[in-house]
Amino acid sequence: MSGIKITFAYDSNGVRVDADSYGAFPIAHPLICPDKNCEAFLEHVNGYKRESYGKQQFIPVFYRLEKGFDHSEYCSYKSSGRDTIVAGESDHEVKDALAKGELLFRIHVMDAEERKKLKDKAGVFQQFPPNDTTERKYRNRGRRSTYVRTMNSLLEIYNHGRLNPQDRAKIRLIIGGKLVKWTDFFYSTNHLGSLKSRLHREGIVQAAVVVKVSVIGLPNQKLKGFCFIECSPKTTGLGKHIYTTLKLAKSLPSSHFALNQNIMVLGKFCIPEPSDRVTPSYLGNEIRALITHTQQVVKV
């Protein structure tokens, strides 16, 4: 029998371990249910997001029962009731889906803004934990579109579309609650002109962009001490070049990047204000994305 999401647990030394600070210090396993009437073992679950048509949900970090354990009869975290929720099955991987011609994908990889939303929700979740103890029985009703949980899987979709023009026209991605075409989500350096045109129209565009690292900058004191990765530009003949720059969170060391490395980055891209530019204006145009976690980046 399942229970509600738990926001803290006690380790075997009796030390409280909040779900949102898990891993910040040594833990004496196993982790135990916080209810004094219960000795069930718990496991930590990372926060994640869910994508569906017209809706995006952020699920903060929490604890759940370890496999084979149940809460005691009088535990306050034990579930009750008989409400049923229907959930779809989505256990097949991206490679298998592409091979079968299943070309609709839900992007669960998160960019910097989405990670911040998840972190903010985790704070509220920790302060006001859920008190719904309804037992949820999940059953399958057909297949849903495939989850894309990593940048490696996202790269699989990019490469498949690049090499298979017919499938490329059919691939659809659910991200930010919207249905997006392959051509409106993936961009290489050669296609930065199209992305820049969209940025002028829309202001901000969520995209996965393939670039080549050309400069790994030191902390820029004029720009509040942030480090920036500068990428090889899109050359435009007689027109101005288009440069991609990646603003790194101060918690993300620039050592994660290597010169001349080809990478795909997921982010919300924009055109920086003139005072916030890294690339001198006489060299060309600049587009920018914020990178806060290595899980936004994959080597190509």
mmCIF file of C-alpha atoms in Angstrom:
data_model
loop_
_atom_site.group_PDB
_atom_site.id
_atom_site.type_symbol
_atom_site.label_atom_id
_atom_site.label_comp_id
_atom_site.label_asym_id
_atom_site.label_seq_id
_atom_site.Cartn_x
_atom_site.Cartn_y
_atom_site.Cartn_z
ATOM 1 C CA MET A 1 0.000 0.000 0.000
ATOM 2 C CA SER A 2 1.333 3.439 -0.886
ATOM 3 C CA GLY A 3 1.401 6.678 1.087
ATOM 4 C CA ILE A 4 1.596 10.392 0.549
ATOM 5 C CA LYS A 5 4.793 12.186 -0.426
ATOM 6 C CA ILE A 6 6.986 12.727 2.648
ATOM 7 C CA THR A 7 9.177 15.823 2.966
ATOM 8 C CA PHE A 8 11.609 14.642 5.668
ATOM 9 C CA ALA A 9 12.949 11.443 7.225
ATOM 10 C CA TYR A 10 15.292 10.334 10.008
ATOM 11 C CA ASP A 11 18.507 8.455 9.400
ATOM 12 C CA SER A 12 19.634 5.537 11.579
ATOM 13 C CA ASN A 13 21.332 7.986 13.966
ATOM 14 C CA GLY A 14 18.091 9.882 14.487
ATOM 15 C CA VAL A 15 19.197 12.902 12.446
ATOM 16 C CA ARG A 16 16.457 14.655 10.498
ATOM 17 C CA VAL A 17 17.092 14.790 6.728
ATOM 18 C CA ASP A 18 14.873 17.161 4.737
ATOM 19 C CA ALA A 19 14.140 15.996 1.204
ATOM 20 C CA ASP A 20 15.357 19.249 -0.349
ATOM 21 C CA SER A 21 18.729 19.049 1.452
ATOM 22 C CA TYR A 22 19.361 15.358 0.762
ATOM 23 C CA GLY A 23 23.008 14.752 -0.141
ATOM 24 C CA ALA A 24 24.272 17.988 1.401
ATOM 25 C CA PHE A 25 25.906 16.079 4.276
ATOM 26 C CA PRO A 26 26.697 12.435 5.185
ATOM 27 C CA ILE A 27 23.670 10.243 5.891
ATOM 28 C CA ALA A 28 23.549 7.091 8.005
ATOM 29 C CA HIS A 29 21.255 4.831 6.002
ATOM 30 C CA PRO A 30 18.602 3.518 6.107
ATOM 31 C CA LEU A 31 16.211 6.456 6.179
ATOM 32 C CA ILE A 32 13.149 5.881 8.343
ATOM 33 C CA CYS A 33 9.595 7.238 8.244
ATOM 34 C CA PRO A 34 9.263 10.308 10.514
ATOM 35 C CA ASP A 35 6.084 9.068 12.214
ATOM 36 C CA LYS A 36 6.936 7.766 15.705
ATOM 37 C CA ASN A 37 4.531 4.848 15.185
ATOM 38 C CA CYS A 38 6.271 3.669 12.010
ATOM 39 C CA GLU A 39 9.624 2.108 11.133
ATOM 40 C CA ALA A 40 9.224 1.808 7.364
ATOM 41 C CA PHE A 41 12.327 2.455 5.254
ATOM 42 C CA LEU A 42 12.180 5.355 2.795
ATOM 43 C CA GLU A 43 14.022 6.277 -0.388
ATOM 44 C CA HIS A 44 14.715 9.692 -1.897
ATOM 45 C CA VAL A 45 13.116 10.773 -5.188
ATOM 46 C CA ASN A 46 14.565 13.645 -7.213
ATOM 47 C CA GLY A 47 12.315 16.470 -8.343
ATOM 48 C CA TYR A 48 11.060 16.382 -11.914
ATOM 49 C CA LYS A 49 8.546 17.911 -14.298
ATOM 50 C CA ARG A 50 5.598 16.499 -16.230
ATOM 51 C CA GLU A 51 4.597 17.668 -19.682
ATOM 52 C CA SER A 52 1.189 17.292 -21.302
ATOM 53 C CA TYR A 53 -0.978 19.256 -23.709
ATOM 54 C CA GLY A 54 -1.589 22.715 -22.290
ATOM 55 C CA LYS A 55 -0.089 21.851 -18.903
ATOM 56 C CA GLN A 56 3.278 21.714 -17.207
ATOM 57 C CA GLN A 57 3.676 20.369 -13.650
ATOM 58 C CA PHE A 58 6.681 20.526 -11.333
ATOM 59 C CA ILE A 59 7.035 17.737 -8.758
ATOM 60 C CA PRO A 60 9.461 18.645 -5.925
ATOM 61 C CA VAL A 61 11.866 16.203 -4.263
ATOM 62 C CA PHE A 62 10.280 13.853 -1.737
ATOM 63 C CA TYR A 63 10.606 10.526 0.072
ATOM 64 C CA ARG A 64 8.620 7.403 -0.693
ATOM 65 C CA LEU A 65 8.481 3.872 0.671
ATOM 66 C CA GLU A 66 11.335 1.580 -0.203
ATOM 67 C CA LYS A 67 10.234 -1.450 -2.183
ATOM 68 C CA GLY A 68 8.907 -4.177 0.102
ATOM 69 C CA PHE A 69 7.995 -1.824 2.962
ATOM 70 C CA ASP A 70 4.656 -0.449 4.121
ATOM 71 C CA HIS A 71 3.674 2.116 6.734
ATOM 72 C CA SER A 72 2.391 0.769 10.047
ATOM 73 C CA GLU A 73 -1.353 0.643 10.545
ATOM 74 C CA TYR A 74 -1.462 3.805 12.647
ATOM 75 C CA CYS A 75 1.164 5.794 10.722
ATOM 76 C CA SER A 76 -0.074 9.260 9.764
ATOM 77 C CA TYR A 77 1.531 8.823 6.328
ATOM 78 C CA LYS A 78 -0.375 5.656 5.502
ATOM 79 C CA SER A 79 -2.779 6.102 2.618
ATOM 80 C CA SER A 80 -6.504 5.496 2.845
ATOM 81 C CA GLY A 81 -9.556 5.592 0.627
ATOM 82 C CA ARG A 82 -10.181 4.062 -2.752
ATOM 83 C CA ASP A 83 -9.926 6.846 -5.305
ATOM 84 C CA THR A 84 -8.384 5.711 -8.564
ATOM 85 C CA ILE A 85 -6.239 7.712 -10.930
ATOM 86 C CA VAL A 86 -5.695 6.557 -14.500
ATOM 87 C CA ALA A 87 -2.127 6.883 -15.687
ATOM 88 C CA GLY A 88 -0.659 6.032 -19.057
ATOM 89 C CA GLU A 89 2.237 3.710 -19.667
ATOM 90 C CA SER A 90 5.401 5.279 -21.009
ATOM 91 C CA ASP A 91 8.238 2.860 -20.367
ATOM 92 C CA HIS A 92 9.750 2.580 -23.827
ATOM 93 C CA GLU A 93 12.899 4.507 -24.617
ATOM 94 C CA VAL A 94 13.515 7.135 -27.258
ATOM 95 C CA LYS A 95 15.530 4.837 -29.538
ATOM 96 C CA ASP A 96 12.790 2.219 -29.551
ATOM 97 C CA ALA A 97 10.121 4.832 -30.202
ATOM 98 C CA LEU A 98 12.015 6.272 -33.173
ATOM 99 C CA ALA A 99 12.561 2.790 -34.603
ATOM 100 C CA LYS A 100 8.819 2.128 -34.375
ATOM 101 C CA GLY A 101 7.915 5.438 -36.004
ATOM 102 C CA GLU A 102 6.459 6.855 -32.772
ATOM 103 C CA LEU A 103 7.336 10.518 -33.207
ATOM 104 C CA LEU A 104 5.612 12.336 -30.335
ATOM 105 C CA PHE A 105 7.803 13.049 -27.303
ATOM 106 C CA ARG A 106 7.336 14.719 -23.925
ATOM 107 C CA ILE A 107 10.449 16.670 -22.943
ATOM 108 C CA HIS A 108 11.140 16.241 -19.230
ATOM 109 C CA VAL A 109 14.680 17.635 -19.378
ATOM 110 C CA MET A 110 14.662 21.013 -17.615
ATOM 111 C CA ASP A 111 16.273 24.314 -18.531
ATOM 112 C CA ALA A 112 17.456 26.937 -16.003
ATOM 113 C CA GLU A 113 14.073 28.632 -15.579
ATOM 114 C CA GLU A 114 12.260 25.328 -15.092
ATOM 115 C CA ARG A 115 14.821 24.222 -12.506
ATOM 116 C CA LYS A 116 14.208 27.457 -10.598
ATOM 117 C CA LYS A 117 10.444 26.851 -10.662
ATOM 118 C CA LEU A 118 11.025 23.347 -9.314
ATOM 119 C CA LYS A 119 13.315 24.676 -6.559
ATOM 120 C CA ASP A 120 10.775 27.350 -5.574
ATOM 121 C CA LYS A 121 8.011 24.765 -5.433
ATOM 122 C CA ALA A 122 10.220 22.470 -3.351
ATOM 123 C CA GLY A 123 10.559 25.237 -0.755
ATOM 124 C CA VAL A 124 6.782 25.618 -0.517
ATOM 125 C CA PHE A 125 6.359 21.830 -0.518
ATOM 126 C CA GLN A 126 8.815 21.517 2.383
ATOM 127 C CA GLN A 127 7.061 24.242 4.383
ATOM 128 C CA PHE A 128 3.524 23.054 3.620
ATOM 129 C CA PRO A 129 3.711 19.273 3.046
ATOM 130 C CA PRO A 130 0.704 17.516 1.492
ATOM 131 C CA ASN A 131 -1.931 16.065 3.795
ATOM 132 C CA ASP A 132 -3.894 14.095 1.207
ATOM 133 C CA THR A 133 -3.778 10.450 2.305
ATOM 134 C CA THR A 134 -5.919 9.078 -0.510
ATOM 135 C CA GLU A 135 -4.558 5.822 -1.857
ATOM 136 C CA ARG A 136 -3.808 6.136 -5.544
ATOM 137 C CA LYS A 137 -4.121 3.062 -7.708
ATOM 138 C CA TYR A 138 -2.437 3.524 -11.057
ATOM 139 C CA ARG A 139 -3.576 1.505 -14.006
ATOM 140 C CA ASN A 140 -2.528 1.621 -17.625
ATOM 141 C CA ARG A 141 -4.766 2.829 -20.396
ATOM 142 C CA GLY A 142 -2.897 2.463 -23.659
ATOM 143 C CA ARG A 143 0.439 4.072 -24.407
ATOM 144 C CA ARG A 144 1.346 7.692 -23.982
ATOM 145 C CA SER A 145 4.059 9.571 -25.815
ATOM 146 C CA THR A 146 7.636 8.807 -24.837
ATOM 147 C CA TYR A 147 9.364 10.639 -21.997
ATOM 148 C CA VAL A 148 12.637 12.385 -22.832
ATOM 149 C CA ARG A 149 14.484 12.524 -19.516
ATOM 150 C CA THR A 150 18.087 13.256 -20.548
ATOM 151 C CA MET A 151 20.033 15.385 -22.982
ATOM 152 C CA ASN A 152 21.384 12.190 -24.560
ATOM 153 C CA SER A 153 17.830 11.223 -25.504
ATOM 154 C CA LEU A 154 17.196 14.728 -26.803
ATOM 155 C CA LEU A 155 20.307 14.394 -28.956
ATOM 156 C CA GLU A 156 18.933 11.093 -30.323
ATOM 157 C CA ILE A 157 15.827 12.922 -31.559
ATOM 158 C CA TYR A 158 17.924 15.709 -33.076
ATOM 159 C CA ASN A 159 20.180 13.305 -34.970
ATOM 160 C CA HIS A 160 17.251 11.185 -36.155
ATOM 161 C CA GLY A 161 15.470 14.227 -37.548
ATOM 162 C CA ARG A 162 18.642 15.531 -39.150
ATOM 163 C CA LEU A 163 19.266 12.237 -40.949
ATOM 164 C CA ASN A 164 15.622 11.410 -41.801
ATOM 165 C CA PRO A 165 13.862 14.366 -43.468
ATOM 166 C CA GLN A 166 10.497 12.574 -43.729
ATOM 167 C CA ASP A 167 10.405 11.827 -40.000
ATOM 168 C CA ARG A 168 11.755 15.297 -39.227
ATOM 169 C CA ALA A 169 8.596 16.817 -40.680
ATOM 170 C CA LYS A 170 6.447 14.591 -38.430
ATOM 171 C CA ILE A 171 8.317 14.781 -35.110
ATOM 172 C CA ARG A 172 6.462 16.737 -32.426
ATOM 173 C CA LEU A 173 7.692 17.669 -28.955
ATOM 174 C CA ILE A 174 5.558 18.532 -25.928
ATOM 175 C CA ILE A 175 7.417 21.111 -23.859
ATOM 176 C CA GLY A 176 6.195 23.991 -21.747
ATOM 177 C CA GLY A 177 2.673 22.666 -22.261
ATOM 178 C CA LYS A 178 2.970 23.334 -26.010
ATOM 179 C CA LEU A 179 3.242 21.124 -29.070
ATOM 180 C CA VAL A 180 6.397 22.102 -30.977
ATOM 181 C CA LYS A 181 7.793 21.013 -34.353
ATOM 182 C CA TRP A 182 11.307 19.596 -34.660
ATOM 183 C CA THR A 183 12.299 22.544 -36.854
ATOM 184 C CA ASP A 184 11.060 25.034 -34.239
ATOM 185 C CA PHE A 185 13.039 23.477 -31.407
ATOM 186 C CA PHE A 186 16.413 22.251 -32.721
ATOM 187 C CA TYR A 187 18.980 24.642 -34.189
ATOM 188 C CA SER A 188 22.556 24.192 -35.344
ATOM 189 C CA THR A 189 25.040 27.044 -35.697
ATOM 190 C CA ASN A 190 24.170 27.249 -39.404
ATOM 191 C CA HIS A 191 20.523 27.932 -38.525
ATOM 192 C CA LEU A 192 21.086 30.666 -35.930
ATOM 193 C CA GLY A 193 19.688 33.193 -38.398
ATOM 194 C CA SER A 194 16.259 31.563 -38.101
ATOM 195 C CA LEU A 195 16.510 31.518 -34.304
ATOM 196 C CA LYS A 196 17.533 35.183 -34.193
ATOM 197 C CA SER A 197 14.533 36.122 -36.349
ATOM 198 C CA ARG A 198 12.239 34.311 -33.905
ATOM 199 C CA LEU A 199 13.874 36.092 -30.975
ATOM 200 C CA HIS A 200 13.126 39.466 -32.566
ATOM 201 C CA ARG A 201 9.470 38.424 -32.913
ATOM 202 C CA GLU A 202 8.952 36.481 -29.688
ATOM 203 C CA GLY A 203 11.562 37.811 -27.253
ATOM 204 C CA ILE A 204 12.373 34.441 -25.651
ATOM 205 C CA VAL A 205 12.544 31.024 -27.341
ATOM 206 C CA GLN A 206 13.037 27.670 -25.629
ATOM 207 C CA ALA A 207 15.318 25.611 -27.847
ATOM 208 C CA ALA A 208 18.093 23.033 -28.061
ATOM 209 C CA VAL A 209 21.047 24.495 -29.949
ATOM 210 C CA VAL A 210 24.183 22.762 -31.245
ATOM 211 C CA VAL A 211 27.277 24.965 -30.932
ATOM 212 C CA LYS A 212 31.078 24.746 -30.762
ATOM 213 C CA VAL A 213 32.889 26.154 -27.723
ATOM 214 C CA SER A 214 35.465 28.755 -28.805
ATOM 215 C CA VAL A 215 36.156 30.808 -25.639
ATOM 216 C CA ILE A 216 35.868 29.835 -21.969
ATOM 217 C CA GLY A 217 35.709 33.163 -20.197
ATOM 218 C CA LEU A 218 36.978 34.142 -16.763
ATOM 219 C CA PRO A 219 34.571 35.793 -14.299
ATOM 220 C CA ASN A 220 33.396 39.004 -15.958
ATOM 221 C CA GLN A 221 33.472 41.770 -13.338
ATOM 222 C CA LYS A 222 31.478 44.107 -15.577
ATOM 223 C CA LEU A 223 28.684 41.511 -15.619
ATOM 224 C CA LYS A 224 28.480 40.737 -11.873
ATOM 225 C CA GLY A 225 31.277 38.168 -11.888
ATOM 226 C CA PHE A 226 29.542 35.585 -14.083
ATOM 227 C CA CYS A 227 31.509 33.349 -16.443
ATOM 228 C CA PHE A 228 30.469 33.086 -20.080
ATOM 229 C CA ILE A 229 31.093 30.473 -22.739
ATOM 230 C CA GLU A 230 31.464 31.981 -26.203
ATOM 231 C CA CYS A 231 30.717 29.774 -29.203
ATOM 232 C CA SER A 232 31.821 29.837 -32.825
ATOM 233 C CA PRO A 233 29.611 32.222 -34.804
ATOM 234 C CA LYS A 234 27.222 31.730 -37.654
ATOM 235 C CA THR A 235 28.921 33.546 -40.507
ATOM 236 C CA THR A 236 26.619 35.462 -42.809
ATOM 237 C CA GLY A 237 28.722 36.598 -45.736
ATOM 238 C CA LEU A 238 28.481 40.371 -45.918
ATOM 239 C CA GLY A 239 26.106 40.528 -42.957
ATOM 240 C CA LYS A 240 26.982 40.479 -39.275
ATOM 241 C CA HIS A 241 27.984 37.216 -37.659
ATOM 242 C CA ILE A 242 25.723 35.663 -35.003
ATOM 243 C CA TYR A 243 27.397 34.586 -31.767
ATOM 244 C CA THR A 244 25.955 32.291 -29.102
ATOM 245 C CA THR A 245 27.008 32.942 -25.505
ATOM 246 C CA LEU A 246 26.168 30.806 -22.486
ATOM 247 C CA LYS A 247 25.897 32.506 -19.106
ATOM 248 C CA LEU A 248 26.970 30.059 -16.402
ATOM 249 C CA ALA A 249 25.476 30.039 -12.917
ATOM 250 C CA LYS A 250 28.145 30.763 -10.311
ATOM 251 C CA SER A 251 27.599 27.262 -8.932
ATOM 252 C CA LEU A 252 28.525 25.725 -12.309
ATOM 253 C CA PRO A 253 32.308 25.630 -12.917
ATOM 254 C CA SER A 254 33.480 26.494 -16.416
ATOM 255 C CA SER A 255 35.742 23.420 -16.204
ATOM 256 C CA HIS A 256 32.738 21.382 -17.363
ATOM 257 C CA PHE A 257 33.373 22.816 -20.843
ATOM 258 C CA ALA A 258 36.305 22.201 -23.198
ATOM 259 C CA LEU A 259 37.645 24.317 -26.049
ATOM 260 C CA ASN A 260 36.585 23.259 -29.554
ATOM 261 C CA GLN A 261 34.008 20.881 -28.089
ATOM 262 C CA ASN A 262 30.700 20.508 -29.935
ATOM 263 C CA ILE A 263 27.777 20.529 -27.524
ATOM 264 C CA MET A 264 24.003 20.716 -27.490
ATOM 265 C CA VAL A 265 22.518 23.080 -24.910
ATOM 266 C CA LEU A 266 18.914 23.361 -23.754
ATOM 267 C CA GLY A 267 17.765 26.773 -22.639
ATOM 268 C CA LYS A 268 15.552 29.779 -23.072
ATOM 269 C CA PHE A 269 17.383 31.984 -25.552
ATOM 270 C CA CYS A 270 17.154 35.754 -25.796
ATOM 271 C CA ILE A 271 18.969 38.739 -27.269
ATOM 272 C CA PRO A 272 20.875 40.423 -24.412
ATOM 273 C CA GLU A 273 20.608 44.141 -23.733
ATOM 274 C CA PRO A 274 23.501 46.202 -25.184
ATOM 275 C CA SER A 275 24.918 46.799 -21.680
ATOM 276 C CA ASP A 276 24.820 43.049 -20.972
ATOM 277 C CA ARG A 277 26.620 41.878 -24.093
ATOM 278 C CA VAL A 278 29.788 39.804 -24.056
ATOM 279 C CA THR A 279 30.493 39.961 -27.788
ATOM 280 C CA PRO A 280 31.431 43.480 -28.980
ATOM 281 C CA SER A 281 28.702 44.858 -31.243
ATOM 282 C CA TYR A 282 31.164 45.555 -34.059
ATOM 283 C CA LEU A 283 31.819 41.799 -34.333
ATOM 284 C CA GLY A 284 28.194 40.836 -34.782
ATOM 285 C CA ASN A 285 24.919 39.914 -33.113
ATOM 286 C CA GLU A 286 24.629 37.897 -29.912
ATOM 287 C CA ILE A 287 22.069 35.448 -28.547
ATOM 288 C CA ARG A 288 22.196 34.150 -24.985
ATOM 289 C CA ALA A 289 21.003 31.350 -22.701
ATOM 290 C CA LEU A 290 21.480 30.727 -18.984
ATOM 291 C CA ILE A 291 23.007 27.388 -17.956
ATOM 292 C CA THR A 292 22.640 26.393 -14.300
ATOM 293 C CA HIS A 293 23.220 22.633 -14.443
ATOM 294 C CA THR A 294 25.307 20.164 -16.419
ATOM 295 C CA GLN A 295 22.069 18.330 -17.269
ATOM 296 C CA GLN A 296 21.313 21.139 -19.748
ATOM 297 C CA VAL A 297 24.374 20.195 -21.806
ATOM 298 C CA VAL A 298 25.512 17.142 -23.757
ATOM 299 C CA LYS A 299 28.585 16.540 -25.882
ATOM 300 C CA VAL A 300 27.761 15.975 -29.553
#
